[in-house]
């Protein structure tokens, strides 16, 4: 059984059992506080911290957060808290 | 908030990260458990904060990722202590200060008594001293509950007491018992006697044998209504005595005479602007006066008014320390001899008379006539005040049964 097939089976099982997907599949959870704060948990690392954007790796792709005056309020192995004026969030497959 | 306190105690570093793969460095470091906070891009450099422990780890990772990590500033207790180690005497002084504070705060340096009205604070302080609570008592040796119990047993006027020691301040909160008016047991035989010399104007007797009637003159202490009832008659041979608690409302016309003498000369006191201050320092139970360096001496004042102000050194309200400064201030006065006009003296006499009448007469007393006769000599004005007042004069007086034949 290949990796993709295993993943598919795992996903089906999690859906059938109604398990929390962030815990069971490691899917990222993105929480926004207005346009002032973004909290991303289950990230896989910081890919880019540019002048007007921050890019993070996740289990399902990359998340790109655009904005100004953005600071990494806290970054740990599990979560990132970004503070600043958030303008746009894009998921890259 | 708490995490910041924690970081302060463990120490933290503001770092500057530079290089081509800063993001890689951050990802690798976070994967190894390093926590960054308040990370900001500052041109080509990144500025962030990490704990002292993580800073050491980050050095290794930076070598692998080819980035340069530098400490821009250090914060927190470990770094402060490290700096202090170089200044040994400052460090030792701080320790000595902390130790002396710890020692000083183990004793009671102030005793406050609150809630007393009739009781004398001085007596309570003396009693507390005898029971182990005084200025300088070791806090651990104070038997709170025993002192409270002893106070209640010693002072019958205390209904409730609580002793609280907060910091170095002992507070005794006292609730005094309520004074109960002395009442006569109505089951015991009693006469109604006159409370004052008067002419009776009204009587309403509900129990007892009236001996007098309205219009009669009565002297203070004279029986108005007897509690002894005479039953039957001697002629019929069935004479007997019974006793009751006489009850009667008796109003009488009472005459008052008051005398006031108002001097026609008096001294008016005015303050000059000269003030003399003296300072006394109390350390524990000892005290010494600070020598006067500036200002005038109190000995130069012929007349003065003195005030005393007490200030105790402390760390807030609940941690007074055994250092007290007393400031004694003498304000110089000068006396000017003034004369008072006859009219002013009369006004003053009337004012004093009214004040005395308010003090002496009850609220139910009805003044039906008031006369003031003034006489004057070269020194003073004399005022004779005559009052005719209608007021209650009945007073219950218990009968001593031993004096009666049963």
Short mmCIF file of C-alpha atoms in Angstrom, two decimals:
data_model
loop_
_atom_site.label_atom_id
_atom_site.label_comp_id
_atom_site.label_asym_id
_atom_site.label_seq_id
_atom_site.Cartn_x
_atom_site.Cartn_y
_atom_site.Cartn_z
CA UNK A 1 0.00 0.00 0.00
CA UNK A 2 1.46 3.33 -1.09
CA UNK A 3 1.77 6.48 1.04
CA UNK A 4 -1.13 8.22 -0.72
CA UNK A 5 -3.35 5.20 -0.24
CA UNK A 6 -2.44 5.13 3.45
CA UNK A 7 -3.23 8.81 3.72
CA UNK A 8 -6.57 8.33 1.99
CA UNK A 9 -7.47 5.48 4.29
CA UNK A 10 -6.43 7.49 7.33
CA UNK A 11 -8.52 10.44 6.19
CA UNK A 12 -11.57 8.22 5.65
CA UNK A 13 -11.15 6.65 9.04
CA UNK A 14 -10.82 10.03 10.74
CA UNK A 15 -13.93 11.30 8.91
CA UNK A 16 -15.91 8.19 9.78
CA UNK A 17 -14.95 8.35 13.44
CA UNK A 18 -15.41 12.15 13.54
CA UNK A 19 -11.98 12.64 15.08
CA UNK A 20 -10.51 16.17 15.19
CA UNK A 21 -8.57 16.51 11.98
CA UNK A 22 -5.96 18.89 13.30
CA UNK A 23 -4.96 16.31 15.88
CA UNK A 24 -5.36 13.16 13.82
CA UNK A 25 -4.11 14.39 10.46
CA UNK A 26 -1.93 17.29 11.53
CA UNK A 27 -3.96 19.79 9.50
CA UNK A 28 -3.13 23.41 10.23
CA UNK A 29 -5.59 25.55 12.16
CA UNK A 30 -5.65 29.23 11.24
CA UNK A 31 -7.30 31.67 13.59
CA UNK A 32 -7.62 35.39 12.89
CA UNK A 33 -8.27 38.14 15.38
CA UNK A 34 -9.84 40.76 13.14
CA UNK A 35 -7.08 41.79 10.79
CA UNK A 36 -4.60 42.35 13.61
CA UNK A 37 -3.45 38.89 14.51
CA UNK A 38 -3.13 35.49 12.83
CA UNK A 39 -2.52 32.33 14.77
CA UNK A 40 -1.42 29.25 12.86
CA UNK A 41 -0.98 25.96 14.64
CA UNK A 42 0.44 22.71 13.21
CA UNK A 43 2.82 24.50 10.87
CA UNK A 44 5.86 22.76 9.47
CA UNK A 45 8.30 25.64 9.49
CA UNK A 46 8.94 29.19 8.41
CA UNK A 47 9.72 29.42 4.72
CA UNK A 48 9.97 33.12 4.18
CA UNK A 49 9.75 36.27 6.21
CA UNK A 50 9.72 39.16 3.79
CA UNK A 51 8.98 42.83 4.13
CA UNK A 52 5.29 42.45 3.34
CA UNK A 53 4.58 38.76 3.69
CA UNK A 54 5.26 35.64 5.71
CA UNK A 55 5.18 32.16 4.23
CA UNK A 56 4.71 29.04 6.31
CA UNK A 57 4.82 25.37 5.43
CA UNK A 58 1.93 23.18 6.52
CA UNK A 59 0.87 19.55 6.02
CA UNK A 60 -1.47 20.56 3.19
CA UNK A 61 0.60 23.15 1.40
CA UNK A 62 1.96 26.59 2.03
CA UNK A 63 0.19 29.50 3.61
CA UNK A 64 1.18 33.01 2.60
CA UNK A 65 0.14 35.90 4.77
CA UNK A 66 0.36 39.39 3.31
CA UNK A 67 0.32 42.52 5.39
CA UNK A 68 2.37 45.34 6.82
CA UNK A 69 4.26 45.87 10.08
CA UNK A 70 4.08 42.17 10.73
CA UNK A 71 6.06 40.71 13.59
CA UNK A 72 6.32 37.14 14.77
CA UNK A 73 4.87 37.55 18.20
CA UNK A 74 5.85 34.01 19.04
CA UNK A 75 7.11 31.09 17.05
CA UNK A 76 7.42 27.59 18.45
CA UNK A 77 7.64 24.15 16.87
CA UNK A 78 3.85 23.85 16.91
CA UNK A 79 2.45 27.32 16.38
CA UNK A 80 3.10 30.78 15.01
CA UNK A 81 1.46 33.94 16.21
CA UNK A 82 1.73 36.87 13.80
CA UNK A 83 0.85 40.40 14.77
CA UNK A 84 0.44 43.32 12.41
CA UNK A 85 -1.94 44.64 9.79
CA UNK A 86 -3.04 41.53 7.86
CA UNK A 87 -4.31 42.18 4.35
CA UNK A 88 -4.55 38.83 2.62
CA UNK A 89 -4.03 35.09 3.25
CA UNK A 90 -3.37 32.74 0.34
CA UNK A 91 -3.08 28.96 0.32
CA UNK A 92 -0.56 27.56 -2.11
CA UNK A 93 -1.01 23.93 -3.04
CA UNK B 1 2.21 38.23 31.96
CA UNK B 2 3.38 35.17 33.94
CA UNK B 3 5.54 33.96 31.09
CA UNK B 4 7.30 37.35 31.09
CA UNK B 5 7.99 36.99 34.81
CA UNK B 6 9.33 33.51 34.14
CA UNK B 7 11.57 34.81 31.36
CA UNK B 8 12.85 37.49 33.72
CA UNK B 9 13.87 34.89 36.28
CA UNK B 10 15.47 32.57 33.73
CA UNK B 11 17.03 35.40 31.73
CA UNK B 12 16.50 36.27 28.06
CA UNK B 13 18.45 37.69 25.18
CA UNK B 14 17.64 40.02 22.32
CA UNK B 15 19.39 38.52 19.32
CA UNK B 16 20.17 39.74 15.86
CA UNK B 17 20.18 37.12 13.12
CA UNK B 18 21.81 37.77 9.79
CA UNK B 19 22.68 35.59 6.80
CA UNK B 20 21.21 34.07 3.67
CA UNK B 21 19.02 31.41 5.24
CA UNK B 22 17.56 32.99 8.35
CA UNK B 23 14.20 31.29 7.82
CA UNK B 24 15.94 27.92 7.71
CA UNK B 25 17.70 28.72 10.93
CA UNK B 26 14.37 29.68 12.55
CA UNK B 27 12.64 26.54 11.31
CA UNK B 28 15.42 24.29 12.54
CA UNK B 29 15.66 26.05 15.85
CA UNK B 30 11.91 25.92 16.49
CA UNK B 31 11.91 22.23 15.51
CA UNK B 32 14.45 21.70 18.31
CA UNK B 33 12.25 23.43 20.79
CA UNK B 34 13.65 26.95 20.68
CA UNK B 35 10.99 29.60 21.20
CA UNK B 36 11.38 33.02 19.59
CA UNK B 37 9.16 35.96 20.41
CA UNK B 38 8.70 39.49 19.13
CA UNK B 39 10.65 38.66 15.99
CA UNK B 40 10.90 41.56 13.58
CA UNK B 41 12.60 42.06 10.28
CA UNK B 42 14.93 45.00 10.38
CA UNK B 43 16.35 45.39 6.89
CA UNK B 44 18.58 42.43 6.21
CA UNK B 45 18.69 41.45 9.87
CA UNK B 46 16.12 39.81 12.08
CA UNK B 47 15.69 40.87 15.67
CA UNK B 48 14.10 38.44 18.12
CA UNK B 49 14.06 37.46 21.77
CA UNK B 50 14.98 34.02 23.09
CA UNK B 51 15.65 32.59 26.51
CA UNK B 52 19.18 32.38 27.86
CA UNK B 53 19.11 28.59 27.58
CA UNK B 54 17.89 28.64 23.97
CA UNK B 55 20.55 31.15 23.02
CA UNK B 56 23.23 28.57 23.66
CA UNK B 57 21.40 26.05 21.41
CA UNK B 58 20.85 28.61 18.69
CA UNK B 59 24.59 29.12 18.37
CA UNK B 60 25.05 25.52 17.26
CA UNK B 61 22.19 25.70 14.78
CA UNK B 62 23.45 28.96 13.32
CA UNK B 63 26.74 27.31 12.47
CA UNK B 64 24.93 24.57 10.55
CA UNK B 65 22.71 26.98 8.63
CA UNK B 66 25.41 29.51 7.96
CA UNK B 67 23.72 32.35 9.79
CA UNK B 68 25.18 34.72 12.27
CA UNK B 69 23.46 35.08 15.61
CA UNK B 70 24.58 37.81 17.95
CA UNK B 71 23.34 38.89 21.34
CA UNK B 72 22.32 42.54 21.15
CA UNK B 73 21.21 42.85 24.73
CA UNK B 74 20.67 40.64 27.74
CA UNK B 75 17.89 40.87 30.30
CA UNK B 76 16.73 39.14 33.47
CA UNK B 77 17.87 38.11 36.88
CA UNK B 78 20.81 35.82 35.97
CA UNK B 79 22.49 38.66 34.11
CA UNK B 80 21.78 41.14 36.92
CA UNK B 81 23.29 38.72 39.43
CA UNK B 82 26.28 38.15 37.17
CA UNK B 83 26.87 41.90 37.07
CA UNK B 84 26.45 42.12 40.83
CA UNK B 85 29.05 39.41 41.37
CA UNK B 86 31.62 41.86 40.12
CA UNK B 87 30.46 44.38 42.72
CA UNK B 88 30.78 42.22 45.79
CA UNK B 89 30.12 44.86 48.40
CA UNK B 90 27.00 46.10 46.65
CA UNK B 91 25.82 42.51 46.50
CA UNK B 92 26.63 41.95 50.17
CA UNK B 93 24.96 45.26 51.08
CA UNK B 94 21.82 44.18 49.27
CA UNK B 95 21.87 40.86 51.08
CA UNK B 96 22.41 42.59 54.42
CA UNK B 97 19.54 44.96 53.68
CA UNK B 98 17.25 42.07 52.75
CA UNK B 99 18.26 40.19 55.91
CA UNK B 100 17.71 43.22 58.13
CA UNK B 101 14.31 43.82 56.52
CA UNK B 102 13.41 40.19 57.13
CA UNK B 103 14.49 40.52 60.75
CA UNK B 104 12.76 43.84 61.34
CA UNK B 105 9.50 42.63 59.88
CA UNK B 106 9.41 39.75 62.37
CA UNK B 107 8.40 42.09 65.19
CA UNK B 108 5.43 44.28 65.98
CA UNK B 109 6.36 47.93 65.62
CA UNK B 110 2.98 49.54 65.91
CA UNK B 111 -0.16 48.84 67.91
CA UNK B 112 -3.42 50.47 66.88
CA UNK B 113 -6.55 50.27 68.97
CA UNK B 114 -9.77 51.04 67.20
CA UNK B 115 -13.36 51.17 68.34
CA UNK B 116 -12.85 52.44 71.89
CA UNK B 117 -15.08 55.17 73.20
CA UNK B 118 -15.46 54.72 76.95
CA UNK B 119 -12.38 52.53 77.44
CA UNK B 120 -8.98 54.10 77.94
CA UNK B 121 -6.46 53.13 75.25
CA UNK B 122 -3.59 53.58 77.72
CA UNK B 123 -5.04 50.96 80.07
CA UNK B 124 -5.47 48.53 77.21
CA UNK B 125 -1.90 49.10 76.02
CA UNK B 126 -0.60 48.43 79.54
CA UNK B 127 -2.67 45.27 79.78
CA UNK B 128 -1.45 44.09 76.37
CA UNK B 129 2.11 44.69 77.50
CA UNK B 130 1.53 42.44 80.53
CA UNK B 131 0.15 39.77 78.21
CA UNK B 132 3.03 39.72 75.77
CA UNK B 133 2.02 42.18 73.10
CA UNK B 134 4.05 45.33 73.10
CA UNK B 135 6.25 47.44 70.85
CA UNK B 136 8.93 45.07 69.63
CA UNK B 137 7.17 41.78 70.43
CA UNK B 138 8.26 38.84 68.30
CA UNK B 139 5.30 38.08 66.06
CA UNK B 140 5.54 34.32 66.33
CA UNK B 141 5.36 34.43 70.13
CA UNK B 142 2.08 36.33 70.20
CA UNK B 143 -0.82 34.22 71.40
CA UNK B 144 -3.64 35.88 69.50
CA UNK B 145 -6.59 34.02 70.95
CA UNK B 146 -5.25 34.12 74.52
CA UNK B 147 -4.82 37.89 74.36
CA UNK B 148 -8.33 38.32 72.98
CA UNK B 149 -9.81 36.16 75.73
CA UNK B 150 -7.79 37.96 78.41
CA UNK B 151 -9.00 41.34 77.15
CA UNK B 152 -12.63 40.26 77.29
CA UNK B 153 -12.21 38.89 80.82
CA UNK B 154 -10.35 41.95 82.06
CA UNK B 155 -12.48 44.68 80.52
CA UNK B 156 -16.15 44.05 81.12
CA UNK B 157 -17.09 46.82 78.70
CA UNK B 158 -15.66 44.85 75.79
CA UNK B 159 -18.32 42.88 73.93
CA UNK B 160 -16.04 41.66 71.14
CA UNK B 161 -12.37 41.97 70.36
CA UNK B 162 -10.22 40.83 67.49
CA UNK B 163 -6.47 41.02 67.22
CA UNK B 164 -4.99 41.14 63.75
CA UNK B 165 -1.35 41.43 62.90
CA UNK B 166 -0.68 42.50 59.35
CA UNK B 167 2.97 43.00 58.57
CA UNK B 168 4.46 44.67 61.62
CA UNK B 169 1.25 46.40 62.64
CA UNK B 170 -1.05 44.98 65.29
CA UNK B 171 -4.63 46.17 65.20
CA UNK B 172 -6.95 45.59 68.13
CA UNK B 173 -10.54 46.06 67.01
CA UNK B 174 -12.84 46.49 69.95
CA UNK B 175 -16.61 46.59 70.10
CA UNK B 176 -17.76 48.06 73.37
CA UNK B 177 -20.87 46.72 75.04
CA UNK B 178 -23.96 48.86 74.85
CA UNK B 179 -24.83 50.63 78.07
CA UNK B 180 -28.23 49.50 79.31
CA UNK B 181 -30.25 52.08 81.19
CA UNK B 182 -30.72 51.12 84.80
CA UNK B 183 -34.31 50.08 85.20
CA UNK B 184 -36.12 49.27 88.37
CA UNK B 185 -37.74 45.90 88.63
CA UNK B 186 -41.47 46.66 88.48
CA UNK B 187 -42.26 43.59 90.58
CA UNK B 188 -40.51 45.18 93.58
CA UNK B 189 -42.35 47.70 95.76
CA UNK B 190 -41.37 51.30 95.11
CA UNK B 191 -42.44 54.84 95.96
CA UNK B 192 -42.59 57.76 93.58
CA UNK B 193 -40.45 60.56 94.98
CA UNK B 194 -39.76 64.08 93.73
CA UNK B 195 -36.57 64.38 91.68
CA UNK B 196 -36.37 68.14 92.36
CA UNK B 197 -37.82 70.85 94.56
CA UNK B 198 -41.02 71.86 92.78
CA UNK B 199 -44.68 72.80 92.90
CA UNK B 200 -46.76 69.93 91.57
CA UNK B 201 -48.88 70.96 88.60
CA UNK B 202 -50.13 67.62 87.29
CA UNK B 203 -50.35 64.04 88.56
CA UNK B 204 -51.65 60.88 86.91
CA UNK B 205 -51.30 57.87 89.22
CA UNK B 206 -51.97 54.36 87.99
CA UNK B 207 -50.58 52.47 90.99
CA UNK B 208 -49.86 53.42 94.60
CA UNK B 209 -51.29 55.77 97.20
CA UNK B 210 -50.95 59.51 96.29
CA UNK B 211 -49.82 61.51 99.31
CA UNK B 212 -49.77 64.92 97.60
CA UNK B 213 -51.89 66.67 95.01
CA UNK B 214 -51.40 69.38 92.34
CA UNK B 215 -50.62 72.71 93.96
CA UNK B 216 -48.58 71.15 96.75
CA UNK B 217 -44.97 72.11 97.27
CA UNK B 218 -42.60 69.16 97.25
CA UNK B 219 -38.92 68.88 98.21
CA UNK B 220 -36.43 66.72 96.34
CA UNK B 221 -36.63 63.15 97.64
CA UNK B 222 -40.06 63.60 99.24
CA UNK B 223 -42.54 60.80 98.59
CA UNK B 224 -45.34 61.86 96.23
CA UNK B 225 -47.01 58.49 95.69
CA UNK B 226 -46.47 55.78 98.28
CA UNK B 227 -45.98 52.18 97.30
CA UNK B 228 -47.35 51.07 100.67
CA UNK B 229 -51.10 50.67 100.65
CA UNK B 230 -53.03 50.85 103.90
CA UNK B 231 -56.03 48.54 103.76
CA UNK B 232 -58.97 48.43 106.20
CA UNK B 233 -59.07 50.55 109.34
CA UNK B 234 -57.79 50.37 112.84
CA UNK B 235 -61.27 51.08 114.17
CA UNK B 236 -62.72 48.01 112.51
CA UNK B 237 -59.69 46.04 113.53
CA UNK B 238 -58.79 44.87 110.03
CA UNK B 239 -55.88 47.21 109.35
CA UNK B 240 -53.28 45.75 107.03
CA UNK B 241 -50.50 46.88 104.72
CA UNK B 242 -49.79 45.86 101.18
CA UNK B 243 -46.98 46.97 98.95
CA UNK B 244 -46.92 47.77 95.26
CA UNK B 245 -44.69 49.36 92.68
CA UNK B 246 -46.16 52.87 92.50
CA UNK B 247 -46.57 54.29 89.02
CA UNK B 248 -47.31 57.95 88.49
CA UNK B 249 -46.54 60.69 86.00
CA UNK B 250 -45.88 63.88 87.96
CA UNK B 251 -45.13 67.26 86.43
CA UNK B 252 -43.94 70.14 88.56
CA UNK B 253 -43.05 73.79 88.31
CA UNK B 254 -39.30 74.01 89.00
CA UNK B 255 -37.35 77.18 89.68
CA UNK B 256 -33.79 77.57 88.46
CA UNK B 257 -31.31 80.28 89.29
CA UNK B 258 -28.00 80.62 87.46
CA UNK B 259 -25.17 83.04 87.92
CA UNK B 260 -22.71 84.18 85.29
CA UNK B 261 -19.85 86.60 85.61
CA UNK B 262 -18.38 88.06 82.43
CA UNK B 263 -15.08 89.97 82.84
CA UNK B 264 -15.02 93.30 81.02
CA UNK B 265 -11.39 92.85 80.10
CA UNK B 266 -9.83 89.81 78.45
CA UNK B 267 -6.73 88.73 76.60
CA UNK B 268 -6.92 88.21 72.86
CA UNK B 269 -4.33 85.81 71.50
CA UNK B 270 -2.91 86.24 68.03
CA UNK B 271 -0.29 84.17 66.30
CA UNK B 272 2.93 85.73 65.19
CA UNK B 273 4.61 84.05 62.25
CA UNK B 274 7.38 82.69 64.42
CA UNK B 275 7.49 78.91 64.68
CA UNK B 276 9.94 76.70 66.53
CA UNK B 277 10.30 73.07 65.56
CA UNK B 278 12.06 70.31 67.42
CA UNK B 279 12.67 66.78 66.18
CA UNK B 280 12.99 63.64 68.24
CA UNK B 281 14.03 60.32 66.78
CA UNK B 282 12.79 57.16 68.47
CA UNK B 283 14.63 53.96 67.66
CA UNK B 284 13.04 51.00 69.37
CA UNK B 285 12.50 52.04 72.98
CA UNK B 286 15.22 54.69 72.98
CA UNK B 287 15.00 58.25 71.73
CA UNK B 288 17.20 61.28 71.19
CA UNK B 289 16.58 64.88 70.24
CA UNK B 290 18.13 66.20 67.07
CA UNK B 291 20.23 69.29 67.72
CA UNK B 292 18.73 72.51 66.41
CA UNK B 293 20.65 73.92 63.50
CA UNK B 294 18.22 76.39 62.03
CA UNK B 295 15.26 78.43 63.30
CA UNK B 296 14.39 79.93 66.66
CA UNK B 297 14.28 78.27 70.04
CA UNK B 298 11.01 77.81 71.87
CA UNK B 299 12.59 79.49 74.93
CA UNK B 300 12.33 82.79 73.10
CA UNK B 301 8.53 82.56 73.12
CA UNK B 302 6.60 83.97 76.06
CA UNK B 303 3.35 82.34 75.01
CA UNK B 304 2.95 79.53 72.54
CA UNK B 305 0.73 76.72 71.39
CA UNK B 306 2.32 73.32 70.89
CA UNK B 307 1.40 70.57 68.47
CA UNK B 308 3.03 67.19 68.07
CA UNK B 309 3.20 65.20 64.89
CA UNK B 310 4.35 61.59 64.78
CA UNK B 311 5.71 59.94 61.66
CA UNK B 312 6.80 56.34 61.53
CA UNK B 313 9.10 54.99 58.86
CA UNK B 314 7.66 51.99 57.11
CA UNK B 315 7.31 50.04 53.92
CA UNK B 316 3.67 50.83 53.26
CA UNK B 317 0.88 51.00 55.81
CA UNK B 318 1.27 47.47 57.13
CA UNK B 319 5.02 47.35 57.58
CA UNK B 320 5.92 50.11 60.01
CA UNK B 321 9.54 49.92 61.21
CA UNK B 322 10.91 50.87 64.66
CA UNK B 323 12.01 54.33 63.55
CA UNK B 324 9.72 57.15 64.58
CA UNK B 325 10.22 60.86 64.14
CA UNK B 326 8.26 63.19 66.38
CA UNK B 327 8.00 66.80 65.30
CA UNK B 328 7.09 69.21 68.08
CA UNK B 329 5.97 72.55 66.72
CA UNK B 330 5.60 75.65 68.91
CA UNK B 331 3.62 78.52 67.43
CA UNK B 332 4.35 81.84 69.13
CA UNK B 333 1.40 83.82 70.47
CA UNK B 334 1.10 87.40 71.68
CA UNK B 335 -1.58 88.48 74.13
CA UNK B 336 -3.38 91.79 73.75
CA UNK B 337 -5.49 93.17 76.58
CA UNK B 338 -8.94 94.01 75.20
CA UNK B 339 -12.01 95.54 76.80
CA UNK B 340 -15.50 94.27 76.25
CA UNK B 341 -18.50 96.60 76.00
CA UNK B 342 -21.46 96.08 78.33
CA UNK B 343 -23.65 95.02 75.40
CA UNK B 344 -21.08 92.50 74.22
CA UNK B 345 -20.79 91.15 77.78
CA UNK B 346 -24.60 90.85 77.98
CA UNK B 347 -24.71 88.98 74.65
CA UNK B 348 -22.03 86.62 75.89
CA UNK B 349 -23.87 86.07 79.19
CA UNK B 350 -27.10 85.27 77.32
CA UNK B 351 -25.24 82.88 75.05
CA UNK B 352 -23.64 81.10 78.03
CA UNK B 353 -27.01 80.96 79.81
CA UNK B 354 -28.73 79.42 76.81
CA UNK B 355 -25.97 76.88 76.48
CA UNK B 356 -26.25 75.92 80.17
CA UNK B 357 -30.06 75.66 79.90
CA UNK B 358 -29.73 73.34 76.89
CA UNK B 359 -27.26 71.18 78.82
CA UNK B 360 -29.21 71.00 82.08
CA UNK B 361 -32.83 70.77 80.98
CA UNK B 362 -34.32 67.76 79.25
CA UNK B 363 -35.98 68.04 75.88
CA UNK B 364 -39.45 67.71 77.48
CA UNK B 365 -38.91 70.64 79.83
CA UNK B 366 -41.08 73.62 79.01
CA UNK B 367 -39.66 77.04 79.97
CA UNK B 368 -42.63 79.23 80.93
CA UNK B 369 -40.71 82.21 82.25
CA UNK B 370 -37.14 83.45 81.89
CA UNK B 371 -35.67 86.56 83.48
CA UNK B 372 -32.14 87.88 83.34
CA UNK B 373 -31.00 90.59 85.74
CA UNK B 374 -27.69 92.30 84.92
CA UNK B 375 -25.51 94.14 87.40
CA UNK B 376 -22.13 95.62 86.65
CA UNK B 377 -19.05 96.78 88.51
CA UNK B 378 -15.77 98.12 87.12
CA UNK B 379 -14.35 94.62 86.55
CA UNK B 380 -17.23 92.44 85.37
CA UNK B 381 -20.84 92.13 84.37
CA UNK B 382 -22.94 89.80 86.50
CA UNK B 383 -25.97 88.05 85.08
CA UNK B 384 -28.54 86.34 87.29
CA UNK B 385 -30.80 84.08 85.29
CA UNK B 386 -34.12 82.92 86.75
CA UNK B 387 -36.13 80.25 85.02
CA UNK B 388 -39.53 78.75 85.69
CA UNK B 389 -39.82 75.40 84.01
CA UNK B 390 -42.55 72.79 83.82
CA UNK B 391 -40.97 69.35 83.77
CA UNK B 392 -41.40 65.79 84.92
CA UNK B 393 -40.26 65.27 88.47
CA UNK B 394 -41.37 61.69 89.30
CA UNK B 395 -38.68 59.22 90.25
CA UNK B 396 -39.22 55.60 91.32
CA UNK B 397 -37.42 54.70 94.54
CA UNK B 398 -37.42 51.12 95.86
CA UNK B 399 -38.93 50.56 99.29
CA UNK B 400 -36.64 48.95 101.81
CA UNK B 401 -38.94 46.29 103.15
CA UNK B 402 -37.10 46.01 106.42
CA UNK B 403 -38.38 49.43 107.48
CA UNK B 404 -42.03 48.45 107.20
CA UNK B 405 -44.08 46.34 109.50
CA UNK B 406 -45.73 43.50 107.66
#
